[in-house]
Each structure stands twice: as structure tokens, then as C-alpha cells.
Short mmCIF file of C-alpha atoms in Angstrom, two decimals:
data_model
loop_
_atom_site.label_atom_id
_atom_site.label_comp_id
_atom_site.label_asym_id
_atom_site.label_seq_id
_atom_site.Cartn_x
_atom_site.Cartn_y
_atom_site.Cartn_z
CA MET X 1 -19.87 22.29 10.96
CA GLU X 2 -20.92 18.68 10.99
CA ARG X 3 -20.69 16.48 7.71
CA THR X 4 -23.71 14.10 6.91
CA ASN X 5 -22.75 10.36 7.40
CA ALA X 6 -22.79 8.88 3.59
CA TRP X 7 -24.94 5.93 4.55
CA THR X 8 -27.95 8.37 5.06
CA THR X 9 -27.61 9.71 1.56
CA TYR X 10 -27.78 6.43 -0.41
CA ASP X 11 -30.80 4.76 -1.90
CA LEU X 12 -31.17 0.95 -2.39
CA GLU X 13 -29.38 0.96 -5.59
CA THR X 14 -26.73 3.19 -4.58
CA GLN X 15 -26.02 1.23 -1.36
CA LYS X 16 -25.96 -2.02 -3.52
CA LYS X 17 -23.17 -0.31 -5.53
CA CYS X 18 -21.26 0.69 -2.57
CA LEU X 19 -21.42 -2.96 -1.03
CA THR X 20 -20.38 -4.43 -4.31
CA PHE X 21 -17.33 -2.08 -4.91
CA ALA X 22 -16.30 -2.77 -0.95
CA GLU X 23 -16.36 -6.54 -1.58
CA GLU X 24 -14.30 -6.31 -4.75
CA TYR X 25 -11.89 -3.97 -2.72
CA ARG X 26 -11.94 -6.49 0.33
CA GLN X 27 -10.91 -9.52 -1.86
CA PHE X 28 -8.07 -7.25 -3.47
CA ILE X 29 -6.50 -6.42 -0.10
CA SER X 30 -6.83 -10.13 1.12
CA ASN X 31 -4.85 -11.28 -1.97
CA GLN X 32 -2.59 -8.73 -2.53
CA LYS X 33 -0.19 -7.79 0.35
CA THR X 34 2.98 -6.71 -1.33
CA GLU X 35 4.15 -4.03 -3.51
CA ARG X 36 4.76 -6.59 -6.01
CA GLU X 37 1.52 -8.47 -5.62
CA CYS X 38 -0.19 -5.17 -6.20
CA VAL X 39 1.83 -4.39 -9.38
CA ASP X 40 1.23 -7.77 -10.74
CA TYR X 41 -2.75 -7.19 -10.31
CA PHE X 42 -2.60 -3.82 -11.69
CA VAL X 43 -0.62 -4.97 -14.74
CA ASN X 44 -3.04 -7.64 -15.53
CA GLU X 45 -6.20 -5.48 -15.17
CA ALA X 46 -4.95 -2.55 -17.12
CA GLU X 47 -4.00 -4.87 -19.92
CA LYS X 48 -7.38 -6.11 -19.92
CA ALA X 49 -8.79 -2.81 -19.95
CA GLY X 50 -6.82 -1.64 -23.18
CA TYR X 51 -3.58 -0.51 -21.66
CA GLU X 52 -0.37 -0.80 -23.32
CA GLU X 53 3.16 -1.21 -22.00
CA LEU X 54 5.09 2.04 -22.56
CA SER X 55 8.37 0.18 -23.39
CA ARG X 56 6.50 -1.90 -26.20
CA ALA X 57 5.03 1.34 -27.42
CA ILE X 58 8.48 2.91 -27.74
CA GLU X 59 9.79 -0.18 -29.31
CA GLU X 60 6.94 0.01 -32.00
CA GLY X 61 7.72 3.80 -32.47
CA LYS X 62 3.60 4.19 -31.74
CA GLN X 63 2.44 7.56 -32.24
CA LEU X 64 0.08 8.38 -29.27
CA LYS X 65 -3.26 10.16 -29.70
CA ALA X 66 -6.34 11.16 -27.55
CA GLY X 67 -7.85 8.05 -25.95
CA ASP X 68 -4.68 6.08 -25.90
CA LYS X 69 -3.91 4.10 -22.60
CA ILE X 70 -0.35 3.48 -21.61
CA TYR X 71 1.27 2.09 -18.37
CA MET X 72 4.63 1.76 -17.14
CA ALA X 73 5.70 -0.91 -14.15
CA TRP X 74 8.94 0.14 -12.53
CA MET X 75 10.98 -2.46 -10.94
CA ASN X 76 7.90 -4.42 -10.36
CA LYS X 77 7.07 -2.32 -7.26
CA SER X 78 5.64 1.05 -8.61
CA ILE X 79 3.27 1.78 -11.44
CA VAL X 80 2.17 4.61 -13.29
CA LEU X 81 -0.74 4.79 -15.88
CA PHE X 82 -1.85 7.46 -18.52
CA GLN X 83 -4.77 7.83 -20.56
CA ILE X 84 -4.12 10.63 -23.41
CA GLY X 85 -6.52 13.57 -23.18
CA THR X 86 -7.86 15.66 -26.05
CA GLU X 87 -6.01 18.72 -24.38
CA PRO X 88 -2.07 19.18 -25.13
CA MET X 89 -0.19 17.90 -22.12
CA GLU X 90 1.49 21.04 -21.60
CA LYS X 91 -1.54 22.60 -20.15
CA GLY X 92 -1.37 20.02 -17.41
CA LEU X 93 -2.47 16.56 -16.38
CA ASN X 94 -5.06 15.39 -13.52
CA ILE X 95 -3.00 13.26 -11.28
CA LEU X 96 -4.19 10.60 -8.71
CA GLY X 97 -1.20 9.20 -6.28
CA ALA X 98 -1.24 6.62 -3.99
CA HIS X 99 1.36 4.31 -2.03
CA ILE X 100 1.15 0.41 -2.18
CA ASP X 101 3.84 -0.28 0.54
CA SER X 102 2.81 -0.87 4.06
CA PRO X 103 4.41 -1.51 7.44
CA ARG X 104 5.39 -4.65 8.16
CA LEU X 105 8.68 -7.21 8.80
CA ASP X 106 11.33 -7.49 6.41
CA VAL X 107 13.27 -10.48 6.32
CA LYS X 108 17.25 -9.82 6.48
CA GLN X 109 19.78 -10.92 4.03
CA ASN X 110 21.40 -13.40 6.67
CA PRO X 111 18.49 -14.29 8.38
CA VAL X 112 18.37 -18.21 9.21
CA TYR X 113 19.69 -19.29 12.73
CA GLU X 114 18.72 -21.87 15.31
CA LYS X 115 18.57 -21.15 19.15
CA GLY X 116 16.75 -23.25 21.88
CA GLY X 117 15.62 -25.78 19.70
CA LEU X 118 13.87 -23.50 17.32
CA ALA X 119 14.67 -22.31 13.83
CA PHE X 120 14.28 -18.62 13.17
CA LEU X 121 14.10 -15.96 10.51
CA ASP X 122 15.96 -12.70 11.60
CA THR X 123 13.72 -9.62 10.65
CA HIS X 124 13.91 -5.64 10.34
CA TYR X 125 10.68 -3.93 10.85
CA TYR X 126 9.52 -1.59 8.11
CA GLY X 127 7.91 1.67 8.53
CA GLY X 128 6.01 3.07 11.71
CA ILE X 129 4.74 -0.01 13.72
CA LYS X 130 4.07 -0.58 17.27
CA LYS X 131 6.45 -3.47 17.55
CA TYR X 132 4.31 -5.24 20.34
CA GLN X 133 1.38 -5.58 18.06
CA PHE X 134 3.30 -8.18 15.93
CA VAL X 135 3.90 -10.69 18.42
CA ALA X 136 1.72 -13.85 19.08
CA LEU X 137 0.12 -13.09 15.82
CA PRO X 138 -0.11 -15.53 12.96
CA LEU X 139 2.18 -14.20 10.12
CA ALA X 140 2.49 -15.05 6.41
CA LEU X 141 5.80 -14.73 4.40
CA HIS X 142 5.61 -13.10 0.91
CA GLY X 143 7.91 -12.15 -1.43
CA VAL X 144 10.69 -12.96 -4.00
CA VAL X 145 14.08 -15.14 -3.93
CA VAL X 146 16.35 -14.12 -7.12
CA LYS X 147 18.94 -16.60 -7.72
CA LYS X 148 22.31 -16.02 -9.10
CA ASP X 149 21.24 -17.61 -12.55
CA GLY X 150 18.46 -14.99 -12.84
CA GLU X 151 15.72 -17.41 -11.66
CA THR X 152 12.82 -15.87 -9.47
CA VAL X 153 11.10 -17.91 -6.87
CA ILE X 154 7.85 -16.63 -5.63
CA LEU X 155 7.03 -17.34 -2.05
CA ASN X 156 3.64 -16.90 -0.42
CA VAL X 157 3.11 -19.11 2.41
CA GLY X 158 0.39 -18.59 5.43
CA GLU X 159 -2.46 -17.61 3.44
CA ASP X 160 -4.16 -20.74 2.21
CA GLU X 161 -6.03 -22.74 4.99
CA ASP X 162 -3.48 -25.52 4.66
CA ASP X 163 -0.47 -23.51 4.65
CA PRO X 164 1.50 -23.35 7.75
CA VAL X 165 1.83 -19.94 9.51
CA PHE X 166 4.54 -18.07 11.14
CA PHE X 167 4.96 -16.24 14.48
CA VAL X 168 6.94 -14.10 16.74
CA SER X 169 6.81 -15.06 20.32
CA ASP X 170 5.72 -13.15 23.37
CA LEU X 171 6.73 -13.55 27.05
CA LEU X 172 4.20 -15.33 29.22
CA ILE X 173 2.31 -12.87 31.42
CA HIS X 174 3.55 -15.02 34.75
CA LEU X 175 7.19 -13.97 34.21
CA ALA X 176 6.64 -10.59 32.59
CA GLN X 177 6.55 -8.24 35.51
CA LYS X 178 10.10 -6.54 34.55
CA GLN X 179 8.54 -6.43 30.82
CA MET X 180 5.30 -4.63 31.94
CA GLN X 181 7.06 -1.88 33.39
CA LYS X 182 8.69 -0.76 30.06
CA LYS X 183 7.68 1.78 27.67
CA GLY X 184 5.40 0.83 24.96
CA SER X 185 8.16 1.59 22.35
CA GLU X 186 10.54 -0.93 24.49
CA VAL X 187 8.21 -3.78 25.26
CA ILE X 188 9.35 -5.55 22.38
CA GLU X 189 12.81 -4.60 21.05
CA GLY X 190 13.18 -4.73 17.22
CA GLU X 191 16.00 -7.31 17.24
CA ALA X 192 13.40 -9.42 19.21
CA LEU X 193 11.15 -9.45 16.10
CA ASP X 194 12.25 -12.69 15.00
CA LEU X 195 10.17 -15.09 13.03
CA ILE X 196 9.79 -18.73 14.33
CA VAL X 197 9.88 -20.96 11.44
CA GLY X 198 10.64 -24.45 12.54
CA ASN X 199 11.23 -26.95 15.49
CA LYS X 200 11.77 -30.48 14.26
CA PRO X 201 15.37 -31.84 14.22
CA VAL X 202 14.68 -34.84 12.50
CA LYS X 203 13.47 -35.62 8.73
CA ILE X 204 10.87 -38.65 8.44
CA ASP X 205 12.49 -41.30 6.13
CA ALA X 206 10.05 -42.32 3.41
CA LYS X 207 10.88 -45.81 3.54
CA THR X 208 11.53 -46.83 7.41
CA LYS X 209 8.87 -44.04 8.40
CA ALA X 210 11.09 -43.39 11.07
CA GLY X 211 12.57 -40.33 12.25
CA LYS X 212 16.30 -39.47 11.04
CA LYS X 213 18.70 -37.03 12.32
CA ASP X 214 21.00 -35.49 9.50
CA ALA X 215 24.57 -35.52 11.33
CA LYS X 216 26.64 -35.08 8.40
CA ASN X 217 29.30 -32.86 10.46
CA ALA X 218 29.07 -31.89 14.01
CA GLU X 219 27.84 -28.24 13.16
CA THR X 220 24.82 -30.00 11.36
CA ALA X 221 24.36 -32.17 14.40
CA LYS X 222 24.05 -29.04 16.74
CA GLU X 223 21.77 -27.20 14.57
CA ALA X 224 19.67 -29.99 13.31
CA VAL X 225 16.49 -27.78 13.40
CA LYS X 226 18.14 -25.42 11.01
CA ALA X 227 19.26 -28.15 8.90
CA VAL X 228 15.94 -29.43 8.27
CA LEU X 229 14.66 -26.04 7.59
CA LEU X 230 17.18 -25.42 4.93
CA ASP X 231 16.38 -29.12 3.34
CA ILE X 232 12.81 -27.93 3.32
CA LEU X 233 13.83 -24.63 1.41
CA LYS X 234 15.82 -26.66 -0.87
CA GLU X 235 13.36 -29.60 -1.75
CA GLN X 236 10.12 -27.32 -1.98
CA TYR X 237 11.36 -24.18 -3.27
CA GLY X 238 15.14 -24.66 -4.53
CA ILE X 239 16.29 -22.02 -2.20
CA GLY X 240 19.69 -22.36 -0.53
CA GLU X 241 20.81 -20.34 2.58
CA ASP X 242 23.03 -18.06 0.37
CA ASP X 243 20.04 -16.88 -1.72
CA PHE X 244 18.47 -14.98 0.99
CA GLU X 245 21.09 -12.22 -0.06
CA SER X 246 19.20 -11.56 -3.18
CA ALA X 247 15.64 -12.00 -1.72
CA GLU X 248 12.88 -9.68 -0.81
CA LEU X 249 10.59 -11.34 1.58
CA GLU X 250 7.97 -9.64 3.79
CA VAL X 251 6.25 -10.90 6.98
CA VAL X 252 2.53 -9.86 6.97
CA PRO X 253 -0.38 -10.76 9.08
CA ALA X 254 -1.88 -13.94 7.59
CA GLY X 255 -5.61 -14.25 6.66
CA LYS X 256 -8.08 -12.34 4.61
CA ALA X 257 -9.62 -9.20 5.22
CA ARG X 258 -13.05 -9.37 6.85
CA ASP X 259 -16.35 -7.53 7.35
CA ALA X 260 -16.58 -6.03 10.33
CA GLY X 261 -19.60 -5.28 12.72
CA PHE X 262 -22.99 -6.63 13.17
CA ASP X 263 -24.18 -4.13 10.06
CA ARG X 264 -20.97 -5.26 8.06
CA SER X 265 -20.35 -1.78 7.27
CA MET X 266 -16.56 -1.66 7.62
CA ILE X 267 -13.69 -3.78 6.46
CA LEU X 268 -11.15 -5.02 8.85
CA GLY X 269 -7.75 -5.90 7.20
CA TYR X 270 -3.86 -5.45 6.85
CA GLY X 271 -2.27 -2.77 4.40
CA GLN X 272 -5.05 -0.58 4.07
CA ASP X 273 -2.76 2.33 4.45
CA ASP X 274 -2.50 3.08 1.66
CA ARG X 275 -4.31 0.21 -0.41
CA VAL X 276 -7.70 1.73 0.39
CA CYS X 277 -6.78 4.42 -1.59
CA ALA X 278 -4.70 2.89 -4.22
CA TYR X 279 -7.45 0.44 -5.32
CA PRO X 280 -10.31 3.29 -5.71
CA SER X 281 -7.64 5.50 -7.64
CA PHE X 282 -6.83 2.54 -9.93
CA ARG X 283 -10.18 1.75 -10.51
CA ALA X 284 -11.24 5.42 -11.03
CA MET X 285 -8.47 5.46 -13.51
CA LEU X 286 -10.06 2.27 -15.41
CA GLU X 287 -13.62 4.02 -15.43
CA THR X 288 -12.11 7.31 -17.28
CA GLU X 289 -12.78 7.35 -20.79
CA ASN X 290 -11.90 10.18 -23.40
CA PRO X 291 -10.62 12.66 -20.84
CA VAL X 292 -9.98 16.55 -21.75
CA ARG X 293 -6.75 16.67 -19.68
CA THR X 294 -4.63 13.49 -19.81
CA SER X 295 -5.38 11.35 -16.65
CA VAL X 296 -2.43 9.79 -14.54
CA THR X 297 -2.45 7.34 -11.86
CA LEU X 298 0.55 6.86 -9.74
CA LEU X 299 0.99 3.88 -7.48
CA VAL X 300 4.29 4.10 -5.76
CA ASP X 301 6.54 2.26 -3.13
CA LYS X 302 8.64 3.27 -0.26
CA GLU X 303 6.08 6.23 1.23
CA GLU X 304 6.48 4.40 4.62
CA ILE X 305 10.08 4.94 5.03
CA GLY X 306 10.11 8.50 3.23
CA SER X 307 9.55 7.73 -0.41
CA VAL X 308 13.16 7.01 -1.00
CA GLY X 309 14.67 4.66 -3.32
CA ALA X 310 14.38 3.97 -7.15
CA THR X 311 10.80 3.05 -6.65
CA GLY X 312 9.98 5.92 -4.30
CA MET X 313 8.39 8.87 -5.19
CA ARG X 314 11.50 11.03 -4.66
CA SER X 315 12.79 9.23 -7.74
CA HIS X 316 12.54 10.38 -11.30
CA PHE X 317 10.72 7.49 -12.61
CA PHE X 318 7.43 9.34 -13.00
CA GLU X 319 9.12 12.45 -14.66
CA ASN X 320 11.14 10.08 -17.18
CA ALA X 321 8.07 7.95 -18.03
CA LEU X 322 6.17 11.27 -18.53
CA ALA X 323 8.92 12.53 -20.91
CA GLU X 324 8.55 9.29 -23.11
CA VAL X 325 4.72 9.58 -23.19
CA MET X 326 4.95 13.18 -24.35
CA ASN X 327 7.66 12.30 -27.00
CA LEU X 328 5.31 9.33 -28.51
CA ALA X 329 2.47 12.04 -28.60
CA GLY X 330 4.74 14.33 -30.48
CA GLN X 331 4.60 16.75 -27.73
CA TYR X 332 7.80 16.68 -25.90
CA SER X 333 10.46 19.41 -25.31
CA GLU X 334 12.06 20.17 -21.97
CA LEU X 335 10.05 23.28 -21.56
CA ALA X 336 6.93 21.54 -22.42
CA LEU X 337 7.56 18.94 -19.83
CA ARG X 338 8.29 21.70 -17.02
CA ARG X 339 5.16 23.33 -18.02
CA CYS X 340 3.12 20.05 -17.84
CA LEU X 341 4.06 19.37 -14.74
CA ALA X 342 3.68 22.97 -13.08
CA ASN X 343 0.28 23.16 -14.73
CA SER X 344 -0.84 19.82 -13.38
CA ASP X 345 -3.34 19.29 -10.32
CA MET X 346 -3.05 16.43 -8.12
CA LEU X 347 -4.90 14.57 -5.33
CA SER X 348 -2.43 12.83 -3.04
CA SER X 349 -4.50 9.87 -2.39
CA ASP X 350 -3.54 8.96 1.14
CA VAL X 351 -5.46 7.94 4.50
CA SER X 352 -6.40 10.02 7.33
CA ALA X 353 -6.61 8.96 10.97
CA ALA X 354 -10.20 8.44 11.90
CA PHE X 355 -11.84 9.85 15.01
CA ASP X 356 -11.54 7.10 17.92
CA PRO X 357 -13.67 8.07 20.82
CA THR X 358 -11.28 5.57 22.90
CA TYR X 359 -8.46 8.23 22.64
CA ALA X 360 -10.59 11.24 22.04
CA ASP X 361 -7.96 13.40 23.76
CA CYS X 362 -5.64 13.00 20.67
CA PHE X 363 -8.03 14.57 18.28
CA ASP X 364 -9.40 17.96 17.63
CA GLU X 365 -13.05 16.75 17.19
CA LYS X 366 -14.06 19.66 15.09
CA ASN X 367 -11.12 19.07 12.64
CA THR X 368 -11.04 15.39 12.43
CA ALA X 369 -12.18 12.67 9.90
CA PHE X 370 -15.13 10.30 11.07
CA LEU X 371 -15.92 6.89 9.65
CA GLY X 372 -18.84 6.81 7.25
CA ARG X 373 -18.82 10.69 6.28
CA GLY X 374 -16.87 10.30 3.16
CA MET X 375 -13.60 11.00 1.56
CA VAL X 376 -11.33 13.29 3.60
CA PHE X 377 -9.46 16.55 2.49
CA ASN X 378 -6.13 17.37 4.51
CA LYS X 379 -5.30 20.57 3.70
CA PHE X 380 -1.86 20.08 5.22
CA THR X 381 -0.04 17.53 6.92
CA GLY X 382 3.23 17.56 8.45
CA SER X 383 3.65 17.71 12.25
CA ARG X 384 3.19 20.40 14.78
CA GLY X 385 3.86 23.71 13.17
CA LYS X 386 2.97 22.31 9.91
CA SER X 387 6.45 21.00 9.49
CA GLY X 388 7.40 19.22 6.34
CA SER X 389 3.75 19.54 4.68
CA ASN X 390 2.17 20.61 1.60
CA ASP X 391 -0.27 23.23 2.21
CA ALA X 392 -2.80 23.43 -0.48
CA ASN X 393 -4.02 26.52 -2.24
CA ALA X 394 -7.37 27.78 -1.10
CA GLU X 395 -8.25 28.51 -4.74
CA TYR X 396 -7.70 24.88 -5.76
CA ILE X 397 -9.63 23.58 -2.73
CA ALA X 398 -12.74 25.72 -3.60
CA HIS X 399 -12.39 24.21 -7.16
CA LEU X 400 -12.28 20.75 -5.78
CA ARG X 401 -15.36 21.58 -3.72
CA ASP X 402 -17.24 22.76 -6.58
CA ILE X 403 -16.39 19.37 -8.60
CA PHE X 404 -17.56 17.04 -5.70
CA ASP X 405 -20.55 18.95 -4.75
CA LYS X 406 -21.68 18.87 -8.43
CA GLU X 407 -21.25 14.94 -8.29
CA GLY X 408 -22.85 14.67 -4.75
CA VAL X 409 -19.71 13.34 -3.31
CA SER X 410 -19.64 13.10 0.39
CA THR X 411 -16.60 14.56 1.70
CA GLN X 412 -14.87 15.96 4.99
CA THR X 413 -11.90 17.88 6.07
CA ALA X 414 -9.47 16.76 8.54
CA GLU X 415 -6.15 17.15 10.44
CA LEU X 416 -3.93 14.34 11.50
CA GLY X 417 -4.84 14.95 15.37
CA LYS X 418 -4.21 17.78 17.58
CA VAL X 419 -1.54 20.04 16.78
CA ASP X 420 0.87 19.21 19.39
CA VAL X 421 0.22 15.54 19.58
CA GLY X 422 2.15 14.15 16.39
CA GLY X 423 1.47 14.31 12.71
CA GLY X 424 2.73 12.58 9.69
CA GLY X 425 3.45 13.06 5.65
CA THR X 426 2.48 11.57 2.46
CA ILE X 427 3.83 11.97 -1.10
CA ALA X 428 1.98 15.41 -1.53
CA TYR X 429 4.84 17.50 -1.00
CA ILE X 430 7.16 15.61 -3.60
CA LEU X 431 4.74 16.38 -6.33
CA ALA X 432 4.26 20.09 -5.07
CA LEU X 433 7.80 20.62 -5.93
CA TYR X 434 6.99 20.91 -9.34
CA GLY X 435 4.63 23.96 -8.65
CA MET X 436 1.39 21.85 -9.38
CA ASN X 437 -1.66 22.10 -7.17
CA VAL X 438 -1.83 19.15 -4.74
CA ILE X 439 -4.01 18.17 -1.84
CA ASP X 440 -4.00 15.12 0.31
CA SER X 441 -7.52 13.46 -0.08
CA GLY X 442 -8.30 9.70 1.03
CA VAL X 443 -10.17 7.39 3.29
CA PRO X 444 -10.24 7.68 7.15
CA VAL X 445 -8.65 4.51 9.07
CA LEU X 446 -9.16 3.26 12.49
CA SER X 447 -6.12 1.61 14.12
CA MET X 448 -3.66 2.92 11.35
CA HIS X 449 -0.54 0.96 11.08
CA SER X 450 -1.64 -1.81 13.06
CA PRO X 451 -1.77 -5.36 11.58
CA PHE X 452 -5.53 -4.77 11.05
CA GLU X 453 -7.05 -1.53 10.11
CA ALA X 454 -10.58 -0.41 10.02
CA THR X 455 -12.24 1.23 7.27
CA SER X 456 -15.87 2.23 6.32
CA LYS X 457 -17.26 0.90 3.06
CA ALA X 458 -19.23 3.95 2.53
CA ASP X 459 -15.76 5.98 2.65
CA ILE X 460 -14.19 3.58 0.18
CA TYR X 461 -17.03 4.17 -2.07
CA GLU X 462 -17.04 8.01 -1.81
CA ALA X 463 -13.53 7.93 -2.42
CA PHE X 464 -13.75 5.84 -5.54
CA ARG X 465 -16.53 8.50 -6.77
CA GLY X 466 -14.44 11.50 -5.94
CA TYR X 467 -11.39 10.20 -7.87
CA THR X 468 -13.36 9.35 -10.82
CA ALA X 469 -15.02 12.89 -10.62
CA PHE X 470 -11.60 14.60 -10.44
CA LEU X 471 -10.07 12.76 -13.36
CA GLN X 472 -12.71 13.72 -15.82
CA ASP X 473 -12.44 17.30 -14.70
CA ALA X 474 -11.59 19.48 -17.59
CA ASN X 475 -9.34 22.23 -15.97
CA PHE X 476 -8.62 24.14 -13.07
CA ALA X 477 -8.13 27.71 -14.27
#
């Protein structure tokens, strides 16, 4: 069974809508490369669309009614949005859930050092990466430094045309005979992924216009490049070396996402796993009006490292927020909350691996996703014998097929590679713990987890259309 390419179903008006949506998405992923940046964007756009902060509603003792819009940002790295439906929440919610973290390098807490006349920031990679892909690449630094007095310093260096960029060095091919014999996982060691951030051991005196080495003591003289770097950080950002202890700084590929292909049918950019699903989910939430079932969109952190921590899906921030919302709506009891979660339906909006003809032996071509053929449904993820997966019920899948067929949404089904080749997981199984219906659905991606991933504009638009249709669905009986 072969699925139709979505592009062939578009008239000129639909294609225009697709390209407009894709351009808005391209701008989003170009400018929002961290969880904090995504949450800031979502909060600003949600408030423009009439969403009210949950804590403010609690403080004011607001009584929620059908049509009201509420959001809660959690630790600035996850967010959940609700639009109250006409049906009691005890009967269940329609939930979209995506993650907004992506593989990257994180700056360590004691990172600054000098060696060989170069200043470095020591890093620890985050999520599943091929370490060799992050060398000899222009990199940017995003994040926050929180000082002891509570002041938060925001860093975003390497994105503007006039900004400096940073990089991790690689060994020249002329000396790399031994390196080239190593396994791919060992070509670059994790501890070698340190960011080069400076090389100048002098400061230019503003009056004399001459270079001047800062030699207050022997240690400073020996580590002059590091000293100059720390001076720059102090002068430009008010940051001291010890402030890195309370910093969250992420190293990501520099530069904007780009149209790809002569036909401009694709987008090439960093962080599309999983912001290519998070953005359409958020936009679908803003499009939803007067739902029968309460609509929910969850955009969470830490999926790439197991959904752990206070901002990951394994924490209880969503359950706690839901309890507060039900309480403001006059519908809360512990039993009603449990029934609400168990009766809910969810699309775990996460990406799938697109078929790559260059590596065709890793895919079961009959059961894989293809760029351009629409949003993807993965009945199960996990690895090998479905280990660690959520395996969606056939009845639920049939209901979703009916929704999307009625709306003319292009869809396809897939597995993550051949059975014994590998696998992966999403947040689906965590929400399924409540007993709700969950299935993975999202956008196929080429070169997933690399510094620059590729997606089809048609698939992104079809995901948006599918998510919108799902949120408006009245019920799955």
C-alpha cells in the first residue's frame, strides 16, 4: 500500500497556504533554538491569543467556563495550554504532546580553561548525537546565567551576522591516520567536544592603542588568554567565572534554517526533532475555538534524555496543572481527575525517521515514512521486540483514520527502521500510564539528530491540519 504524495493533492491556494505556514515555521526554528526561547515565544503568542496565566487565574479566584484559555509555563522550559470545552473534563481531554528540547552540547559548571594558547569552554553533550558531527562547525551559545543576587543574564551569541561564532576543532586529515581507523562512536571522544572561544592574550589599551598583557600575578600571566576572556565576559555581560555554576548554556549550530532543494520543497535546520511537531501543535491550539472536549497542548523538556527531571514528562507538572484547572472550573475531585486522565485521547507529536535511499538497508520500505507523503502514525516505537513502546489500540487508530479522512489530511504509517536495526522512544508511553489512548504522530525527518535536519514543507502543513482536526474532534467512544 503506497501513500499519495501530499504535493499532488494541492491546488494553488492550498500550496500557497502550505508555503506560508512553512515559512512561519522556518522563522520560528531559526530564532528559537532552546527550550527557554521556545517557551518565551509560546507565552507571548498565547497571551496575544487571549490565554491567561494559570497562577494569575488562581490568585484572582477566576471561575473557568467553556471557551476560556489558560496556560502554565513550568520553570521556563515546559508549557501546557488548555482551552475549556463544553463537555465536563471528567469525560476526557484531547491532548497534543511534543517536546522542545533537542540534542546539543551543554557548557559544564566549571568550564573555562586555557591550553596551547587557546581559551575553551568545557562541554557535556546532551541527547543522542554522533559526536563527530559537531566538529569544525560554526556554533552559537544560547542560554542564561543566573547570578547569586538573582539577576538573570541572557546570552545569545553567534546568530547575528556581526556576532562571533565558536567551534570545536578537528584533526587535519594529514595527521589523522590513527583517528580514521576508529569506530564512528570513538572518532571524537565526549571530552574532546570543548568549545574554542578565544586566542588573544592581550587587551588593546584604548588610550595608547597598544596591546597590553594583564600580568597582575604569575597565574594570570601564564593563562593570559583565559584572563582576557574572563575580562570580556565581565565587561560585556557582568559574568564572573564562578557564575557558570548557576548557568544553563547550550551550544547549538549557528545560523538560520534554510529552504532546501531547487524546488524549495524542504527545510534544512537545527532542532527539528521535535520542534517540527511542537510548532504545528501550538499553532493548532491557537486555531481551535469552542471545542466540545477540553483541548490541551503539552510542550515539554528533557525528552532527549528520558523525559526525566522536574520539566520532563515524567514529572507531575501536567497532572498538577490539570487539577488546578479542574478546580477553577468547579469540576475537581481526585476521582474526577483520574477519570479525566483515563478517558483522554492523545497524539504524541513526535518525529519519525524518513526513508533515506542512501541507507536503504536500514529501513523496511513497506513500513517506513517518506518525505512529502503527510503526517506519520507510529502504532508503536521502542526497539527490537517493541521494548519500551506504547502500542496503540486498533480501535483508536480506526477513529483517527476516520477523522483525518473526513478532513482530507494526508497520512502515512511507519516504524523506526528495521526490526533488529535499532529503535527509539517518545513521551507516548508516559501519558499511556494514565490509561488514555495514545499514538505517536508527527513529521518524517531526514538526518535526524544531526546538526542540520531536513523536513518536507508539505508534511509540516499536513501535521498542522491533522492536529487541528484532532483538537476539534468531539469524542472517541
